[in-house]
Coordinates of C-alpha atoms in Angstrom, one line a residue:
Chain A
X1 CA 21.7 104.7 47.3
X2 CA 21.2 101.3 48.8
X3 CA 18.5 101.1 46.7
X4 CA 20.5 102.0 43.4
X5 CA 23.2 98.8 44.5
X6 CA 20.5 96.1 45.2
X7 CA 19.1 97.3 41.8
X8 CA 22.6 96.7 40.2
X9 CA 23.1 93.3 42.3
X10 CA 19.9 92.0 40.5
X11 CA 20.9 93.2 37.0
X12 CA 23.8 91.4 37.7
X13 CA 22.5 87.8 38.5
X14 CA 20.3 87.9 36.0
X15 CA 22.9 88.9 33.5
X16 CA 25.5 86.3 34.7
X17 CA 22.0 83.7 34.5
X18 CA 21.8 84.5 30.8
X19 CA 25.7 84.1 30.2
X20 CA 25.4 81.0 31.5
X21 CA 21.7 80.2 29.8
X22 CA 23.6 81.0 26.7
X23 CA 27.1 78.7 27.7
X24 CA 25.1 75.8 28.3
X25 CA 23.8 75.4 25.2
X26 CA 26.5 75.7 23.1
X27 CA 27.6 72.7 24.8
X28 CA 25.0 71.4 23.4
X29 CA 26.9 71.3 20.2
X30 CA 25.2 68.6 18.0
X31 CA 21.5 69.7 17.9
X32 CA 23.0 73.4 17.9
X33 CA 24.8 72.4 14.7
X34 CA 21.3 70.7 12.9
X35 CA 19.8 73.9 13.1
X36 CA 21.9 75.9 12.3
X37 CA 22.2 79.0 14.6
X38 CA 18.7 80.0 14.3
X39 CA 19.6 83.9 15.5
X40 CA 16.7 85.6 14.5
X41 CA 17.2 89.1 13.0
X42 CA 16.1 91.4 15.7
X43 CA 18.5 89.7 18.2
X44 CA 21.2 89.3 15.5
X45 CA 20.8 93.4 14.8
X46 CA 20.6 93.5 18.8
X47 CA 23.8 92.1 19.6
X48 CA 25.6 94.3 16.4
X49 CA 23.4 97.7 17.7
X50 CA 25.0 96.3 21.8
X51 CA 28.3 96.0 20.3
X52 CA 28.7 98.6 18.2
X53 CA 27.1 101.3 20.5
X54 CA 28.5 101.3 23.9
X55 CA 29.1 104.0 26.6
X56 CA 31.7 105.5 25.0
X57 CA 29.4 106.5 22.1
X58 CA 27.0 107.5 24.7
X59 CA 29.2 108.8 27.8
X60 CA 32.1 110.2 25.9
X61 CA 30.6 111.4 22.2
X62 CA 27.7 112.5 24.3
X63 CA 29.9 114.5 26.3
X64 CA 31.4 115.4 23.2
X65 CA 28.6 117.2 21.9
X66 CA 27.7 118.5 24.9
X67 CA 31.7 120.9 24.5
X68 CA 30.8 121.3 20.3
X69 CA 27.4 121.2 19.9
X70 CA 24.6 119.6 17.5
X71 CA 27.5 119.3 14.6
X72 CA 28.6 116.3 15.7
X73 CA 24.6 115.0 14.7
X74 CA 26.4 114.6 11.8
X75 CA 28.2 111.2 13.2
X76 CA 24.6 110.0 14.0
X77 CA 24.0 110.1 9.8
X78 CA 27.1 108.2 9.4
X79 CA 26.4 105.4 11.9
X80 CA 23.5 104.8 10.1
X81 CA 24.2 105.1 6.8
X82 CA 28.0 104.1 6.7
X83 CA 27.3 102.2 9.8
X84 CA 24.2 100.3 9.3
X85 CA 22.9 100.8 5.5
X86 CA 26.4 100.3 3.8
X87 CA 27.8 98.0 6.6
X88 CA 24.8 95.7 6.0
X89 CA 23.5 95.7 2.8
X90 CA 27.1 95.8 0.8
X91 CA 30.1 94.6 3.4
X92 CA 27.8 91.8 5.4
X93 CA 26.6 90.0 2.8
X94 CA 29.6 89.0 1.1
X95 CA 31.9 89.0 4.1
X96 CA 29.0 86.5 5.2
X97 CA 29.4 84.8 2.1
X98 CA 32.6 84.8 1.6
X99 CA 33.2 84.1 5.4
X100 CA 31.2 80.9 5.1
X101 CA 33.3 80.1 1.8
X102 CA 36.8 80.2 2.9
X103 CA 35.7 78.9 6.4
X104 CA 36.8 81.9 8.0
X105 CA 35.4 82.9 11.8
X106 CA 37.7 86.0 12.4
X107 CA 38.7 89.3 10.9
X108 CA 42.4 88.6 10.2
X109 CA 41.2 85.6 9.5
X110 CA 39.1 86.2 6.3
X111 CA 41.6 88.7 5.5
X112 CA 44.5 86.0 5.7
X113 CA 42.4 83.3 3.9
X114 CA 40.8 85.6 0.9
X115 CA 45.1 86.9 0.0
X116 CA 46.4 83.7 0.8
X117 CA 48.7 85.1 3.4
X118 CA 49.7 84.2 7.0
X119 CA 51.2 87.4 7.1
X120 CA 48.1 89.7 6.6
X121 CA 46.7 87.9 9.0
X122 CA 49.2 87.6 11.9
X123 CA 49.9 91.5 11.4
X124 CA 46.1 92.3 11.4
X125 CA 45.9 90.4 14.8
X126 CA 48.6 92.3 16.2
X127 CA 47.4 95.7 15.3
X128 CA 43.7 94.3 17.1
X129 CA 45.4 92.8 19.7
X130 CA 47.9 95.9 21.1
X131 CA 45.6 98.6 20.2
X132 CA 41.8 97.5 20.8
X133 CA 42.7 97.7 24.4
X134 CA 42.4 101.4 24.0
X135 CA 39.0 101.7 22.4
X136 CA 38.3 99.1 25.0
X137 CA 39.5 101.4 27.5
X138 CA 36.9 104.1 26.2
X139 CA 34.2 102.3 27.3
X140 CA 35.7 100.8 30.3
X141 CA 36.0 105.2 31.3
X142 CA 32.5 105.6 30.1
X143 CA 31.6 103.3 32.9
X144 CA 33.5 103.7 35.2
X145 CA 32.4 107.7 35.3
X146 CA 29.0 106.5 35.6
X147 CA 29.3 104.8 38.7
X148 CA 31.9 107.2 40.2
X149 CA 29.1 110.1 39.7
X150 CA 25.6 108.1 40.7
X151 CA 27.0 105.6 43.0
X152 CA 29.2 108.3 44.6
X153 CA 32.6 105.7 44.4
X154 CA 35.9 107.0 43.5
X155 CA 36.9 107.2 39.7
X156 CA 39.5 104.3 40.6
X157 CA 37.4 102.3 42.4
X158 CA 34.8 101.9 40.2
X159 CA 36.8 101.0 37.4
X160 CA 39.0 98.3 39.0
X161 CA 35.1 96.8 41.0
X162 CA 33.3 96.6 37.4
X163 CA 36.5 94.7 35.9
X164 CA 36.4 92.1 38.6
X165 CA 32.3 91.5 37.6
X166 CA 33.4 91.6 34.3
X167 CA 36.5 89.3 34.7
X168 CA 33.6 86.8 36.5
X169 CA 30.9 87.3 33.8
X170 CA 33.3 86.2 31.1
X171 CA 34.5 83.2 33.1
X172 CA 31.2 82.4 33.9
X173 CA 30.9 82.0 29.7
X174 CA 29.7 85.0 29.0
X175 CA 31.5 85.7 26.3
X176 CA 30.1 82.9 24.7
X177 CA 26.7 83.0 25.0
X178 CA 26.3 86.3 24.2
X179 CA 22.7 86.5 21.8
X180 CA 20.6 86.6 25.2
X181 CA 22.5 89.2 27.1
X182 CA 22.9 91.7 23.9
X183 CA 19.3 91.1 23.0
X184 CA 18.2 92.4 26.8
X185 CA 21.4 94.4 27.6
X186 CA 20.0 96.3 23.7
X187 CA 16.4 96.9 24.5
X188 CA 17.1 98.1 27.8
X189 CA 19.5 100.5 26.3
X190 CA 16.5 101.7 23.7
X191 CA 13.5 102.3 26.1
X192 CA 15.9 104.5 28.5
X193 CA 17.1 106.1 25.8
X194 CA 13.4 106.8 24.2
X195 CA 12.8 108.0 27.6
X196 CA 15.6 110.5 27.7
X197 CA 15.0 112.3 24.7
X198 CA 11.3 112.7 25.6
X199 CA 11.7 113.6 28.9
X200 CA 14.5 116.6 27.9
X201 CA 12.2 117.6 24.2
X202 CA 9.0 117.7 26.6
X203 CA 11.3 120.0 29.4
X204 CA 12.0 122.5 27.0
X205 CA 8.6 123.2 25.3
X206 CA 9.2 121.2 22.1
X207 CA 11.9 120.1 19.5
X208 CA 11.7 123.4 17.6
X209 CA 12.0 125.3 21.2
X210 CA 14.9 123.7 22.9
X211 CA 17.3 124.2 20.0
X212 CA 16.0 127.7 19.5
X213 CA 16.7 128.1 23.3
X214 CA 20.4 126.5 23.0
X215 CA 20.8 128.7 20.2
X216 CA 19.6 132.3 22.0
X217 CA 23.1 130.5 24.1
X218 CA 25.6 131.4 21.8
X219 CA 27.1 134.3 24.1
X220 CA 27.5 131.8 26.5
X221 CA 30.3 130.1 25.0
X222 CA 33.7 130.3 26.3
X223 CA 36.3 132.8 24.8
X224 CA 38.8 129.8 24.6
X225 CA 36.2 127.7 22.6
X226 CA 35.2 130.8 20.5
X227 CA 38.9 131.2 19.7
X228 CA 39.1 127.9 18.3
X229 CA 35.6 128.4 16.2
X230 CA 33.4 128.0 18.2
X231 CA 30.2 129.1 16.7
X232 CA 27.3 128.2 19.4
X233 CA 26.4 125.3 20.1
X234 CA 23.6 124.8 17.1
X235 CA 26.1 125.8 14.8
X236 CA 28.7 124.4 12.7
X237 CA 32.3 125.6 14.4
X238 CA 33.7 128.3 12.0
X239 CA 35.3 126.4 8.0
X240 CA 38.8 125.8 8.7
X241 CA 39.1 126.1 11.8
X242 CA 40.7 124.0 14.5
X243 CA 37.7 122.9 16.0
X244 CA 36.2 122.3 12.9
X245 CA 39.2 119.8 11.6
X246 CA 38.6 118.0 14.8
X247 CA 34.6 117.9 14.7
X248 CA 35.2 116.5 10.5
X249 CA 37.9 115.1 10.3
X250 CA 38.9 113.1 13.6
X251 CA 34.8 112.6 15.3
X252 CA 32.6 112.5 11.9
X253 CA 35.1 111.3 9.2
X254 CA 36.6 108.9 11.0
X255 CA 34.8 107.3 13.1
X256 CA 31.8 107.2 10.7
X257 CA 33.9 105.7 8.0
X258 CA 35.9 103.5 10.6
X259 CA 32.9 101.2 11.7
X260 CA 33.1 99.5 8.2
X261 CA 36.4 97.7 9.1
X262 CA 35.8 97.0 13.2
X263 CA 36.5 93.7 13.7
X264 CA 34.4 93.4 16.9
X265 CA 31.7 93.9 14.2
X266 CA 32.3 92.4 11.2
X267 CA 32.5 88.8 12.6
X268 CA 28.6 89.7 13.5
X269 CA 27.9 89.1 9.8
X270 CA 28.9 85.4 9.8
X271 CA 26.9 84.3 12.4
X272 CA 24.2 85.3 10.2
X273 CA 21.7 82.3 8.3
X274 CA 20.7 83.9 5.6
X275 CA 20.7 87.4 3.6
X276 CA 17.0 88.3 4.8
X277 CA 18.3 88.3 7.9
X278 CA 20.6 90.8 7.1
X279 CA 17.8 92.9 5.6
X280 CA 15.6 92.6 8.4
X281 CA 18.3 93.7 11.2
X282 CA 18.7 96.9 8.7
X283 CA 15.5 97.9 9.6
X284 CA 15.8 97.4 13.2
X285 CA 20.0 98.2 13.5
X286 CA 18.8 101.8 11.8
X287 CA 15.7 102.1 14.6
X288 CA 18.2 101.2 17.3
X289 CA 21.6 103.6 16.0
X290 CA 19.0 106.7 16.1
X291 CA 17.9 105.8 19.1
X292 CA 21.6 106.1 20.7
X293 CA 24.4 107.7 19.1
X294 CA 20.7 110.5 17.7
X295 CA 19.9 110.8 21.3
X296 CA 22.9 110.9 23.2
X297 CA 24.0 113.8 20.6
X298 CA 21.1 115.3 20.9
X299 CA 20.8 115.3 25.2
X300 CA 24.7 116.3 24.6
X301 CA 24.3 119.8 23.3
X302 CA 21.0 120.3 25.3
X303 CA 22.1 119.6 28.3
X304 CA 23.7 123.0 28.1
X305 CA 20.2 124.9 28.2
X306 CA 19.1 122.4 31.4
X307 CA 22.2 122.6 33.9
X308 CA 22.0 126.6 32.6
X309 CA 18.8 127.4 33.8
X310 CA 19.1 125.1 36.7
X311 CA 22.3 126.0 38.1
X312 CA 23.4 129.0 36.0
X313 CA 26.1 127.1 34.6
X314 CA 27.1 125.3 31.2
X315 CA 27.9 121.6 30.7
X316 CA 31.9 121.8 30.9
X317 CA 31.7 123.5 33.7
X318 CA 29.2 121.8 35.4
X319 CA 31.7 119.3 34.3
X320 CA 34.6 121.0 35.9
X321 CA 36.1 120.3 32.6
X322 CA 35.9 116.8 32.1
X323 CA 33.7 116.0 29.2
X324 CA 33.1 112.5 30.3
X325 CA 31.3 113.5 33.3
X326 CA 28.5 115.7 31.2
X327 CA 26.0 112.9 30.1
X328 CA 26.4 110.9 33.7
X329 CA 25.9 114.1 35.4
X330 CA 23.3 115.1 33.4
X331 CA 21.2 112.3 34.2
X332 CA 22.0 112.3 38.2
X333 CA 20.9 116.1 38.9
X334 CA 18.4 116.7 35.6
X335 CA 16.6 113.4 35.6
X336 CA 13.9 111.7 38.0
X337 CA 15.9 109.4 40.4
X338 CA 13.8 106.5 39.9
X339 CA 15.4 106.6 35.8
X340 CA 19.2 107.3 36.9
X341 CA 19.1 103.9 38.8
X342 CA 17.5 102.4 35.6
X343 CA 19.6 104.5 33.2
X344 CA 22.5 103.3 34.9
X345 CA 22.1 99.6 34.4
X346 CA 21.4 100.1 30.9
X347 CA 25.4 101.6 30.9
X348 CA 26.5 98.5 32.7
X349 CA 24.6 96.4 30.3
X350 CA 25.9 99.2 26.9
X351 CA 29.8 98.6 28.6
X352 CA 29.1 94.8 29.4
X353 CA 27.9 93.3 26.0
X354 CA 30.9 95.6 24.0
X355 CA 33.7 94.9 26.2
X356 CA 33.2 91.2 25.9
X357 CA 32.9 91.5 22.5
X358 CA 36.2 92.9 22.6
X359 CA 37.8 90.6 25.1
X360 CA 36.9 87.9 22.7
X361 CA 38.1 89.5 19.5
X362 CA 41.4 90.2 21.8
X363 CA 41.7 86.3 22.8
X364 CA 40.9 85.0 19.2
X365 CA 43.0 87.8 17.6
X366 CA 46.1 86.5 19.9
X367 CA 45.6 82.8 19.8
X368 CA 44.1 81.6 16.2
X369 CA 45.0 84.5 14.8
X370 CA 48.7 85.4 15.4
X371 CA 49.4 82.1 17.1
X372 CA 48.2 79.9 15.3
X373 CA 48.5 80.8 11.6
X374 CA 50.2 83.8 12.0
X375 CA 53.1 81.6 13.5
X376 CA 51.8 78.6 12.3
X377 CA 52.0 76.4 15.2
X378 CA 49.3 74.0 16.2
X379 CA 50.6 71.7 18.9
X380 CA 47.6 72.6 21.4
X381 CA 48.7 75.8 22.3
X382 CA 46.3 77.7 20.9
X383 CA 44.1 77.2 23.7
X384 CA 46.3 78.7 26.5
X385 CA 47.5 81.7 23.7
X386 CA 43.6 82.6 23.3
X387 CA 42.9 82.2 26.8
X388 CA 46.2 84.2 27.7
X389 CA 45.1 86.8 25.0
X390 CA 41.6 87.4 26.7
X391 CA 43.6 88.0 29.9
X392 CA 46.2 90.1 28.3
X393 CA 43.2 92.1 26.7
X394 CA 41.4 92.8 30.2
X395 CA 44.4 93.4 32.1
X396 CA 45.7 96.0 29.0
X397 CA 42.4 97.8 29.1
X398 CA 42.1 98.2 32.9
X399 CA 46.1 100.1 32.7
X400 CA 44.8 102.3 30.2
X401 CA 41.4 103.0 32.2
X402 CA 43.6 104.1 34.6
X403 CA 46.4 106.3 32.9
X404 CA 45.1 108.2 29.8
X405 CA 43.4 111.2 31.3
X406 CA 39.9 112.8 31.6
X407 CA 37.6 113.8 28.8
X408 CA 39.4 111.2 26.7
X409 CA 36.8 108.5 25.3
X410 CA 35.7 109.9 22.3
X411 CA 39.4 110.4 21.5
X412 CA 40.7 106.7 22.0
X413 CA 37.8 106.0 20.7
X414 CA 38.1 107.5 17.5
X415 CA 41.9 106.9 17.3
X416 CA 41.4 103.1 17.2
X417 CA 38.3 103.6 14.2
X418 CA 40.7 105.6 12.2
X419 CA 43.2 103.0 12.8
X420 CA 41.3 100.3 11.7
X421 CA 39.8 102.2 8.9
X422 CA 43.8 103.4 7.0
X423 CA 44.9 99.9 7.9
X424 CA 42.4 97.8 6.8
X425 CA 39.1 99.1 5.2
X426 CA 41.2 99.6 1.4
X427 CA 42.2 95.8 2.1
X428 CA 38.8 94.6 3.0
X429 CA 36.5 96.7 0.5
X430 CA 39.1 95.5 -2.1
X431 CA 38.8 91.5 -0.7
X432 CA 35.2 91.2 -0.9
X433 CA 34.5 93.8 -3.9
X434 CA 37.5 93.5 -6.4
X435 CA 39.0 90.1 -7.9
X436 CA 42.1 91.5 -9.7
X437 CA 43.3 92.7 -6.3
X438 CA 46.6 91.3 -5.0
X439 CA 48.6 89.9 -2.2
X440 CA 51.4 92.4 -2.2
X441 CA 48.5 94.9 -3.0
X442 CA 47.1 94.6 0.1
X443 CA 50.1 94.0 2.1
X444 CA 51.4 97.2 1.0
X445 CA 48.3 99.1 1.7
X446 CA 47.8 97.3 5.2
X447 CA 51.5 98.0 6.0
X448 CA 51.4 101.7 4.5
X449 CA 48.1 102.8 6.2
X450 CA 49.4 101.6 9.2
X451 CA 52.9 103.1 8.9
X452 CA 51.7 106.7 7.9
X453 CA 48.8 106.3 10.5
X454 CA 51.6 106.5 12.9
X455 CA 54.0 108.4 11.4
X456 CA 51.3 111.6 11.4
X457 CA 49.9 110.5 14.8
X458 CA 54.2 110.8 16.1
X459 CA 55.1 113.9 14.2
X460 CA 52.3 115.8 12.8
X461 CA 49.1 115.6 14.5
X462 CA 50.0 118.1 17.5
X463 CA 48.2 116.4 20.3
X464 CA 49.9 113.3 20.4
X465 CA 52.9 114.3 19.3
X466 CA 53.7 116.8 22.1
X467 CA 52.5 114.8 24.2
X468 CA 54.5 111.5 23.3
X469 CA 57.4 113.9 22.8
X470 CA 59.6 111.7 20.3
X471 CA 59.3 114.6 17.6
X472 CA 60.6 116.9 19.5
X473 CA 63.2 114.5 20.8
X474 CA 64.2 113.5 17.5
X475 CA 64.4 117.3 15.2
X476 CA 63.8 119.3 18.2
X477 CA 60.2 120.7 17.1
X478 CA 57.2 119.5 18.3
X479 CA 55.7 119.2 14.7
X480 CA 57.2 118.7 11.3
X481 CA 54.1 120.5 10.2
X482 CA 52.6 123.9 10.6
X483 CA 48.6 124.4 11.0
X484 CA 46.3 123.1 9.6
X485 CA 48.2 120.0 9.5
X486 CA 48.3 119.7 13.3
X487 CA 45.0 119.4 13.6
X488 CA 43.9 116.9 10.3
X489 CA 43.3 113.2 11.6
X490 CA 45.9 110.8 10.6
X491 CA 43.3 108.9 8.9
X492 CA 42.6 111.8 6.5
X493 CA 45.7 111.4 5.2
X494 CA 46.8 107.6 5.7
X495 CA 43.5 106.2 4.1
X496 CA 44.0 107.7 0.6
X497 CA 47.2 106.3 0.9
X498 CA 46.3 103.1 1.7
X499 CA 44.0 103.3 -1.0
X500 CA 46.3 104.7 -3.9
X501 CA 48.8 101.9 -2.8
X502 CA 46.5 99.0 -3.0
X503 CA 45.6 100.4 -6.4
X504 CA 48.8 101.1 -7.7
X505 CA 50.6 97.6 -6.3
X506 CA 48.0 95.6 -7.4
X507 CA 47.9 96.6 -10.7
X508 CA 51.9 96.2 -11.3
X509 CA 51.9 93.1 -9.6
X510 CA 50.1 89.4 -10.9
X511 CA 47.2 88.5 -10.6
X512 CA 46.5 85.9 -7.9
X513 CA 46.0 82.3 -8.7
X514 CA 41.9 82.5 -10.9
X515 CA 41.0 79.2 -9.2
X516 CA 41.4 81.1 -5.9
X517 CA 40.0 83.8 -6.8
X518 CA 37.1 82.0 -8.2
X519 CA 36.6 80.1 -4.8
X520 CA 36.2 82.8 -2.7
X521 CA 33.7 84.7 -5.1
X522 CA 31.9 81.3 -5.6
X523 CA 28.3 81.8 -3.7
Chain B
X1 CA 15.6 126.0 10.7
X2 CA 13.9 123.6 13.2
X3 CA 15.8 126.5 15.7
X4 CA 19.2 125.8 14.6
X5 CA 21.6 128.3 13.6
X6 CA 22.7 127.1 10.5
X7 CA 21.7 124.9 8.3
X8 CA 24.0 122.7 8.0
X9 CA 23.5 121.4 11.0
X10 CA 19.7 121.2 10.7
X11 CA 20.8 118.9 7.5
X12 CA 22.8 116.5 9.6
X13 CA 19.6 116.0 11.9
X14 CA 17.5 115.7 9.5
X15 CA 19.8 113.7 7.4
X16 CA 20.0 110.9 10.0
X17 CA 15.9 110.5 10.3
X18 CA 15.8 110.4 6.3
X19 CA 18.6 107.9 6.8
X20 CA 16.8 105.4 9.7
X21 CA 13.9 105.7 7.1
X22 CA 15.8 104.3 4.1
X23 CA 17.2 101.7 7.0
X24 CA 13.2 100.9 7.5
X25 CA 12.3 100.9 4.0
X26 CA 14.7 99.0 2.5
X27 CA 14.3 96.5 5.6
X28 CA 10.5 95.7 4.8
X29 CA 11.2 95.8 0.4
X30 CA 13.5 92.9 1.1
X31 CA 12.0 91.3 4.0
X32 CA 11.9 87.9 2.9
X33 CA 14.5 87.7 0.0
X34 CA 17.9 86.5 0.2
X35 CA 17.2 83.0 1.3
X36 CA 19.5 80.1 1.6
X37 CA 20.4 77.3 -1.4
X38 CA 21.4 74.1 -0.3
X39 CA 24.7 74.4 -0.7
X40 CA 24.9 77.4 1.4
X41 CA 22.7 75.3 4.4
X42 CA 25.5 72.4 4.3
X43 CA 29.0 75.5 4.5
X44 CA 26.3 77.1 7.5
X45 CA 26.2 73.7 9.1
X46 CA 30.2 73.3 8.6
X47 CA 31.1 76.9 9.4
X48 CA 28.9 76.1 12.9
X49 CA 31.0 73.4 13.6
X50 CA 34.7 75.0 13.7
X51 CA 33.1 78.5 14.9
X52 CA 31.8 75.8 18.2
X53 CA 35.7 74.8 18.1
X54 CA 36.8 78.8 18.2
X55 CA 34.5 79.5 21.1
X56 CA 35.6 76.4 23.4
X57 CA 38.8 78.0 23.2
X58 CA 37.8 80.9 25.2
X59 CA 37.9 81.1 28.9

């Protein structure tokens, strides 16, 4: 315990030092600019990977995999194929070039400039600023649950303590010098995950034996889960069952596709020097993501076998019904003590890198995109607005972290990814690939996708509609539609509508100025 | 297959590895493709200048 705390403190000192070093280097601006930002592909891929993958993916989705089973592994496939390959090769290259051409520095800005619309920039920024804290809270909850289990500190105290340390890190320059820290944090996460999978598989007699042992436990699935469509941890849920919809529409599709329109990830493409760096980053990124979510979604289900062998209980019973505690418990109860300490450091790293980039995006969304460009205020208040934005994002994240219920990490993450997907993805894709798209088409798609998403959440999707209660208050019914619609993820409805809107409205409205469009695509 | 109870889940597992192999092969084949032009470089420097201003506003 004392050793754990000493190691955590030592680690934090190193991270603070690296953050400060990065910050110092941004102060020597002229050298920096002449050289261009020499980010090598390893650092770029690690930085993207460490921003993409966090305690949310490892603790939250790993815990969800422990409950739902190996079917969640389909999300790993999408994380690699869509989140790395398609994102880097197709979206990344064009985002980088268009970003340079238009001198855009944030996600709302590239959209606003491509469509020559302050409304698009302001509206996107506001959506990000208001809802990003829900996702950031998922990351914060992940690390706080880890601290709770491994350091035996109450959840709320861990959450507040970590937030204070992170706030100090941010003030120390942590938002500016992310290159060194991300590379270090990504590397640490990678090494720990490899040890985790090697230990788990070797303990269970190899890959095939481990999976078979879990297959043989299908009779231990609780009756309540069986009724929802659970067919065992190595099988897909029953086709069309509530669990099937949750796994495939919310977790796999919502998060797997939503990654393409993540504001904190797409800005990473703009910092890359050339296409060759992106090509090389595909290699590093693919391996990194397999080692992160692939291992988390494998160890999650297999934790049932090890917990059952050692304690006679399946994972969800070990965690007292809170899936967010499964992975922390696995690390502290099953893995060796030295590993648990180092893994805690890796999780601190994962949370710090993702949260700092989220705070960065929250701040620039409010300051640069909403206040300066959206509202058109340029009298110097944008600096205050940016800092105010960072502060509010931190505050909202803490509040969500304290008030959201247990077992919420995966759901909160999927909410933000789904919302970004239905609000931004058709517009962002068209901005990069379709010269005929018009400003009105983009606005209709953005506002339409956002509105349909929220309508579905408040009036149809039972989990949220029942909890919020607006539908019941207005119509007397808990939801407007019946099964299966009540378990269909909002994104699965809102994204197609958003796509249809952008195509139809663009074709019905006059083309954008040819000269501007040519400028956007001149690379 | 591979100790899984159904083939759909096994394919999710296998495709995750195949997608990683695709990324590795793509990265190796295109390792040196896509270097920047003079114009691209000039824009990069301009972009960096503005980016530093953006970062300066952060706490």
